[in-house]
Each structure stands twice: as C-alpha cells, then as structure tokens.
Amino acid sequence: MQNTYRGSDAYESHYRNFKHYYQREVQGHLKKYFPKAVSYNRFVELMPTILLPLCFFIAAQRKTPTGIYFVDSTVLRVCHHKRSHQNRVFKGLAKKCGSTMGWFYGFKLHLIVNDMGELMAFKLSQATTDDRVVFVKV
C-alpha cells in the first residue's frame, strides 16, 4: 500500500491540543491506517501503561555507531506558564523556564541522532535542566 498521507508540518498545525489532533487526524484522516484505533478517552487511559514498554522498544532498536552525531533539545509545553499553578497532572515534575521562544511550563526532550538519522539516545528532563549537562551524561 502506498503512503499517500501528507500530514501537516508541526509548525503549521492548526490544532489547539492533542485531543483535537487525535480525533481529527488519527480517527479521521488516518482511519484506514489505524482501523482499530481506540477512542481518545481510552487512549488517555492507556498512555501511562505504554510509556515504559515504549522506552524499552526505542532503546532496543539497532543503531549504527558512525562517529558523527547531532544533538538537540526541544521544549515540551504542558500548559501556558501563567496557568502552571492550576496544573495538577505534572505538579512537582514540570518546571517553569524561559527559552529563546519565551517562558514555558513543562519539560525538555534531548535527542542524539547519528548522520543516518537513527536515534542514538534520548532523555526527558525538567525544563530548567542545562542542555550541556544532559548531553555529557547521555
């Protein structure tokens, strides 16, 4: 089957949140690729049980050490920083921090890939963690 799906660029997304994305894209446009996709509420219930197996799966993938690596990090916003005191899901885990794109409340995702685009390592940290410290440990 030829992949004809042309997803929108993340920076051009018009979705307000993940729920809208899941309901419109996964349950709508991508239904032929995911015919047994669960409802959004069930998906949210299942997410905590999938995190650990997903981390093991990603770590177990065969990687080619090439000697050329690229490192980067990106912010994962939990909510607007002005509403951080209302957030109960990530209370005590997420942190408020400033970046070149402004203030945010959430986490940082750190990635290392080789020159073939293979994911070599990743780490999720609090927003206030210095990128240089994480990459030395990875």
PDB file of C-alpha atoms in Angstrom:
ATOM      1  CA  MET A   1       0.000   0.000   0.000  1.00  0.00           C
ATOM      2  CA  GLN A   2       1.439   3.359  -0.993  1.00  0.00           C
ATOM      3  CA  ASN A   3       1.552   6.027   1.697  1.00  0.00           C
ATOM      4  CA  THR A   4      -0.446   8.959   0.345  1.00  0.00           C
ATOM      5  CA  TYR A   5      -0.891  10.733   3.681  1.00  0.00           C
ATOM      6  CA  ARG A   6       0.598  14.210   3.760  1.00  0.00           C
ATOM      7  CA  GLY A   7       0.481  15.322   7.400  1.00  0.00           C
ATOM      8  CA  SER A   8       0.770  18.978   8.227  1.00  0.00           C
ATOM      9  CA  ASP A   9       4.071  20.378   9.435  1.00  0.00           C
ATOM     10  CA  ALA A  10       4.170  20.671  13.245  1.00  0.00           C
ATOM     11  CA  TYR A  11       4.826  24.400  13.000  1.00  0.00           C
ATOM     12  CA  GLU A  12       1.785  24.866  10.765  1.00  0.00           C
ATOM     13  CA  SER A  13      -0.605  22.834  12.901  1.00  0.00           C
ATOM     14  CA  HIS A  14      -3.972  24.427  13.486  1.00  0.00           C
ATOM     15  CA  TYR A  15      -4.909  22.053  16.292  1.00  0.00           C
ATOM     16  CA  ARG A  16      -5.475  23.575  19.705  1.00  0.00           C
ATOM     17  CA  ASN A  17      -4.367  20.457  21.576  1.00  0.00           C
ATOM     18  CA  PHE A  18      -3.605  16.759  21.211  1.00  0.00           C
ATOM     19  CA  LYS A  19      -7.248  15.769  21.665  1.00  0.00           C
ATOM     20  CA  HIS A  20      -8.289  17.687  18.554  1.00  0.00           C
ATOM     21  CA  TYR A  21      -5.353  16.240  16.617  1.00  0.00           C
ATOM     22  CA  TYR A  22      -6.153  12.668  17.670  1.00  0.00           C
ATOM     23  CA  GLN A  23      -9.843  12.935  16.892  1.00  0.00           C
ATOM     24  CA  ARG A  24      -9.433  14.637  13.504  1.00  0.00           C
ATOM     25  CA  GLU A  25      -6.218  13.048  12.188  1.00  0.00           C
ATOM     26  CA  VAL A  26      -5.943   9.579  13.764  1.00  0.00           C
ATOM     27  CA  GLN A  27      -9.645   8.763  13.983  1.00  0.00           C
ATOM     28  CA  GLY A  28     -10.494  10.698  10.810  1.00  0.00           C
ATOM     29  CA  HIS A  29      -7.878  11.075   8.072  1.00  0.00           C
ATOM     30  CA  LEU A  30      -5.728   8.114   9.179  1.00  0.00           C
ATOM     31  CA  LYS A  31      -8.610   5.717   9.882  1.00  0.00           C
ATOM     32  CA  LYS A  32      -7.581   3.386   7.036  1.00  0.00           C
ATOM     33  CA  TYR A  33      -4.113   3.017   8.622  1.00  0.00           C
ATOM     34  CA  PHE A  34      -5.494   2.591  12.162  1.00  0.00           C
ATOM     35  CA  PRO A  35      -8.887   0.865  11.760  1.00  0.00           C
ATOM     36  CA  LYS A  36      -8.884  -0.334  15.379  1.00  0.00           C
ATOM     37  CA  ALA A  37      -7.869   2.984  16.963  1.00  0.00           C
ATOM     38  CA  VAL A  38      -9.424   3.379  20.387  1.00  0.00           C
ATOM     39  CA  SER A  39     -11.408   6.426  21.465  1.00  0.00           C
ATOM     40  CA  TYR A  40      -9.490   9.432  22.724  1.00  0.00           C
ATOM     41  CA  ASN A  41     -10.594   8.810  26.339  1.00  0.00           C
ATOM     42  CA  ARG A  42      -9.398   5.201  26.169  1.00  0.00           C
ATOM     43  CA  PHE A  43      -6.129   6.334  24.564  1.00  0.00           C
ATOM     44  CA  VAL A  44      -5.502   8.690  27.500  1.00  0.00           C
ATOM     45  CA  GLU A  45      -6.226   5.849  29.940  1.00  0.00           C
ATOM     46  CA  LEU A  46      -3.734   3.574  28.150  1.00  0.00           C
ATOM     47  CA  MET A  47      -0.894   6.103  27.824  1.00  0.00           C
ATOM     48  CA  PRO A  48       0.666   5.539  31.289  1.00  0.00           C
ATOM     49  CA  THR A  49       0.863   1.778  30.692  1.00  0.00           C
ATOM     50  CA  ILE A  50       2.688   2.244  27.383  1.00  0.00           C
ATOM     51  CA  LEU A  51       5.463   4.627  28.458  1.00  0.00           C
ATOM     52  CA  LEU A  52       7.873   2.064  29.926  1.00  0.00           C
ATOM     53  CA  PRO A  53       7.489  -0.517  27.111  1.00  0.00           C
ATOM     54  CA  LEU A  54       7.891   2.300  24.557  1.00  0.00           C
ATOM     55  CA  CYS A  55      11.157   3.415  26.178  1.00  0.00           C
ATOM     56  CA  PHE A  56      12.485  -0.169  26.123  1.00  0.00           C
ATOM     57  CA  PHE A  57      11.429  -0.590  22.492  1.00  0.00           C
ATOM     58  CA  ILE A  58      13.190   2.594  21.390  1.00  0.00           C
ATOM     59  CA  ALA A  59      16.328   1.712  23.361  1.00  0.00           C
ATOM     60  CA  ALA A  60      16.429  -1.804  21.874  1.00  0.00           C
ATOM     61  CA  GLN A  61      16.368  -0.662  18.249  1.00  0.00           C
ATOM     62  CA  ARG A  62      19.526  -1.489  16.342  1.00  0.00           C
ATOM     63  CA  LYS A  63      21.708   1.591  15.979  1.00  0.00           C
ATOM     64  CA  THR A  64      24.784   2.082  13.829  1.00  0.00           C
ATOM     65  CA  PRO A  65      27.630   3.883  15.629  1.00  0.00           C
ATOM     66  CA  THR A  66      29.003   6.165  12.917  1.00  0.00           C
ATOM     67  CA  GLY A  67      31.104   8.580  14.956  1.00  0.00           C
ATOM     68  CA  ILE A  68      29.125  11.556  13.644  1.00  0.00           C
ATOM     69  CA  TYR A  69      26.314  12.683  15.927  1.00  0.00           C
ATOM     70  CA  PHE A  70      23.883  15.557  16.132  1.00  0.00           C
ATOM     71  CA  VAL A  71      22.433  16.719  19.429  1.00  0.00           C
ATOM     72  CA  ASP A  72      19.481  18.977  20.086  1.00  0.00           C
ATOM     73  CA  SER A  73      16.724  19.617  22.551  1.00  0.00           C
ATOM     74  CA  THR A  74      13.216  20.955  22.329  1.00  0.00           C
ATOM     75  CA  VAL A  75      10.686  22.133  24.862  1.00  0.00           C
ATOM     76  CA  LEU A  76       7.557  20.143  25.652  1.00  0.00           C
ATOM     77  CA  ARG A  77       4.981  22.598  26.958  1.00  0.00           C
ATOM     78  CA  VAL A  78       2.477  21.219  29.451  1.00  0.00           C
ATOM     79  CA  CYS A  79       0.374  24.362  29.590  1.00  0.00           C
ATOM     80  CA  HIS A  80       0.749  28.137  29.399  1.00  0.00           C
ATOM     81  CA  HIS A  81       3.165  29.286  32.093  1.00  0.00           C
ATOM     82  CA  LYS A  82       0.523  31.630  33.568  1.00  0.00           C
ATOM     83  CA  ARG A  83      -1.688  28.599  34.284  1.00  0.00           C
ATOM     84  CA  SER A  84       1.094  26.428  35.711  1.00  0.00           C
ATOM     85  CA  HIS A  85      -0.217  26.778  39.272  1.00  0.00           C
ATOM     86  CA  GLN A  86      -3.506  25.155  38.165  1.00  0.00           C
ATOM     87  CA  ASN A  87      -1.885  22.112  36.554  1.00  0.00           C
ATOM     88  CA  ARG A  88      -2.291  19.042  38.752  1.00  0.00           C
ATOM     89  CA  VAL A  89      -1.145  16.290  36.390  1.00  0.00           C
ATOM     90  CA  PHE A  90       2.526  17.337  36.312  1.00  0.00           C
ATOM     91  CA  LYS A  91       2.684  19.139  39.662  1.00  0.00           C
ATOM     92  CA  GLY A  92       6.136  18.601  41.152  1.00  0.00           C
ATOM     93  CA  LEU A  93       7.522  17.222  37.875  1.00  0.00           C
ATOM     94  CA  ALA A  94       7.262  20.014  35.307  1.00  0.00           C
ATOM     95  CA  LYS A  95       9.110  23.291  35.849  1.00  0.00           C
ATOM     96  CA  LYS A  96       8.752  26.867  34.647  1.00  0.00           C
ATOM     97  CA  CYS A  97      11.610  28.077  32.465  1.00  0.00           C
ATOM     98  CA  GLY A  98      12.469  30.689  29.880  1.00  0.00           C
ATOM     99  CA  SER A  99      13.774  29.924  26.402  1.00  0.00           C
ATOM    100  CA  THR A 100      14.515  31.869  23.247  1.00  0.00           C
ATOM    101  CA  MET A 101      10.835  31.429  22.385  1.00  0.00           C
ATOM    102  CA  GLY A 102       9.590  32.813  25.724  1.00  0.00           C
ATOM    103  CA  TRP A 103       8.550  31.330  29.026  1.00  0.00           C
ATOM    104  CA  PHE A 104       7.019  27.877  29.260  1.00  0.00           C
ATOM    105  CA  TYR A 105       5.940  25.311  31.844  1.00  0.00           C
ATOM    106  CA  GLY A 106       6.931  21.752  31.036  1.00  0.00           C
ATOM    107  CA  PHE A 107       9.887  19.572  30.136  1.00  0.00           C
ATOM    108  CA  LYS A 108      12.786  19.339  27.702  1.00  0.00           C
ATOM    109  CA  LEU A 109      13.325  16.469  25.283  1.00  0.00           C
ATOM    110  CA  HIS A 110      17.007  15.876  24.466  1.00  0.00           C
ATOM    111  CA  LEU A 111      17.930  13.803  21.394  1.00  0.00           C
ATOM    112  CA  ILE A 112      21.125  12.434  19.881  1.00  0.00           C
ATOM    113  CA  VAL A 113      20.984  11.081  16.313  1.00  0.00           C
ATOM    114  CA  ASN A 114      23.714   9.775  14.022  1.00  0.00           C
ATOM    115  CA  ASP A 115      24.367  11.011  10.490  1.00  0.00           C
ATOM    116  CA  MET A 116      21.989   8.341   9.160  1.00  0.00           C
ATOM    117  CA  GLY A 117      19.101   9.800  11.174  1.00  0.00           C
ATOM    118  CA  GLU A 118      18.964   6.927  13.666  1.00  0.00           C
ATOM    119  CA  LEU A 119      18.010   7.810  17.219  1.00  0.00           C
ATOM    120  CA  MET A 120      21.033   7.010  19.386  1.00  0.00           C
ATOM    121  CA  ALA A 121      19.820   8.337  22.742  1.00  0.00           C
ATOM    122  CA  PHE A 122      17.080  10.433  24.264  1.00  0.00           C
ATOM    123  CA  LYS A 123      16.269  11.867  27.642  1.00  0.00           C
ATOM    124  CA  LEU A 124      13.350  13.748  29.125  1.00  0.00           C
ATOM    125  CA  SER A 125      14.304  16.292  31.774  1.00  0.00           C
ATOM    126  CA  GLN A 126      12.829  19.167  33.731  1.00  0.00           C
ATOM    127  CA  ALA A 127      12.663  22.435  31.843  1.00  0.00           C
ATOM    128  CA  THR A 128      15.351  24.053  33.984  1.00  0.00           C
ATOM    129  CA  THR A 129      17.997  21.439  33.121  1.00  0.00           C
ATOM    130  CA  ASP A 130      21.001  22.788  31.209  1.00  0.00           C
ATOM    131  CA  ASP A 131      21.387  21.045  27.834  1.00  0.00           C
ATOM    132  CA  ARG A 132      25.150  20.682  28.216  1.00  0.00           C
ATOM    133  CA  VAL A 133      24.775  18.730  31.474  1.00  0.00           C
ATOM    134  CA  VAL A 134      22.325  16.245  29.954  1.00  0.00           C
ATOM    135  CA  PHE A 135      24.441  15.556  26.870  1.00  0.00           C
ATOM    136  CA  VAL A 136      27.533  14.848  28.975  1.00  0.00           C
ATOM    137  CA  LYS A 137      25.571  12.217  30.940  1.00  0.00           C
ATOM    138  CA  VAL A 138      23.984  10.632  27.837  1.00  0.00           C
TER     139      VAL A 138
END
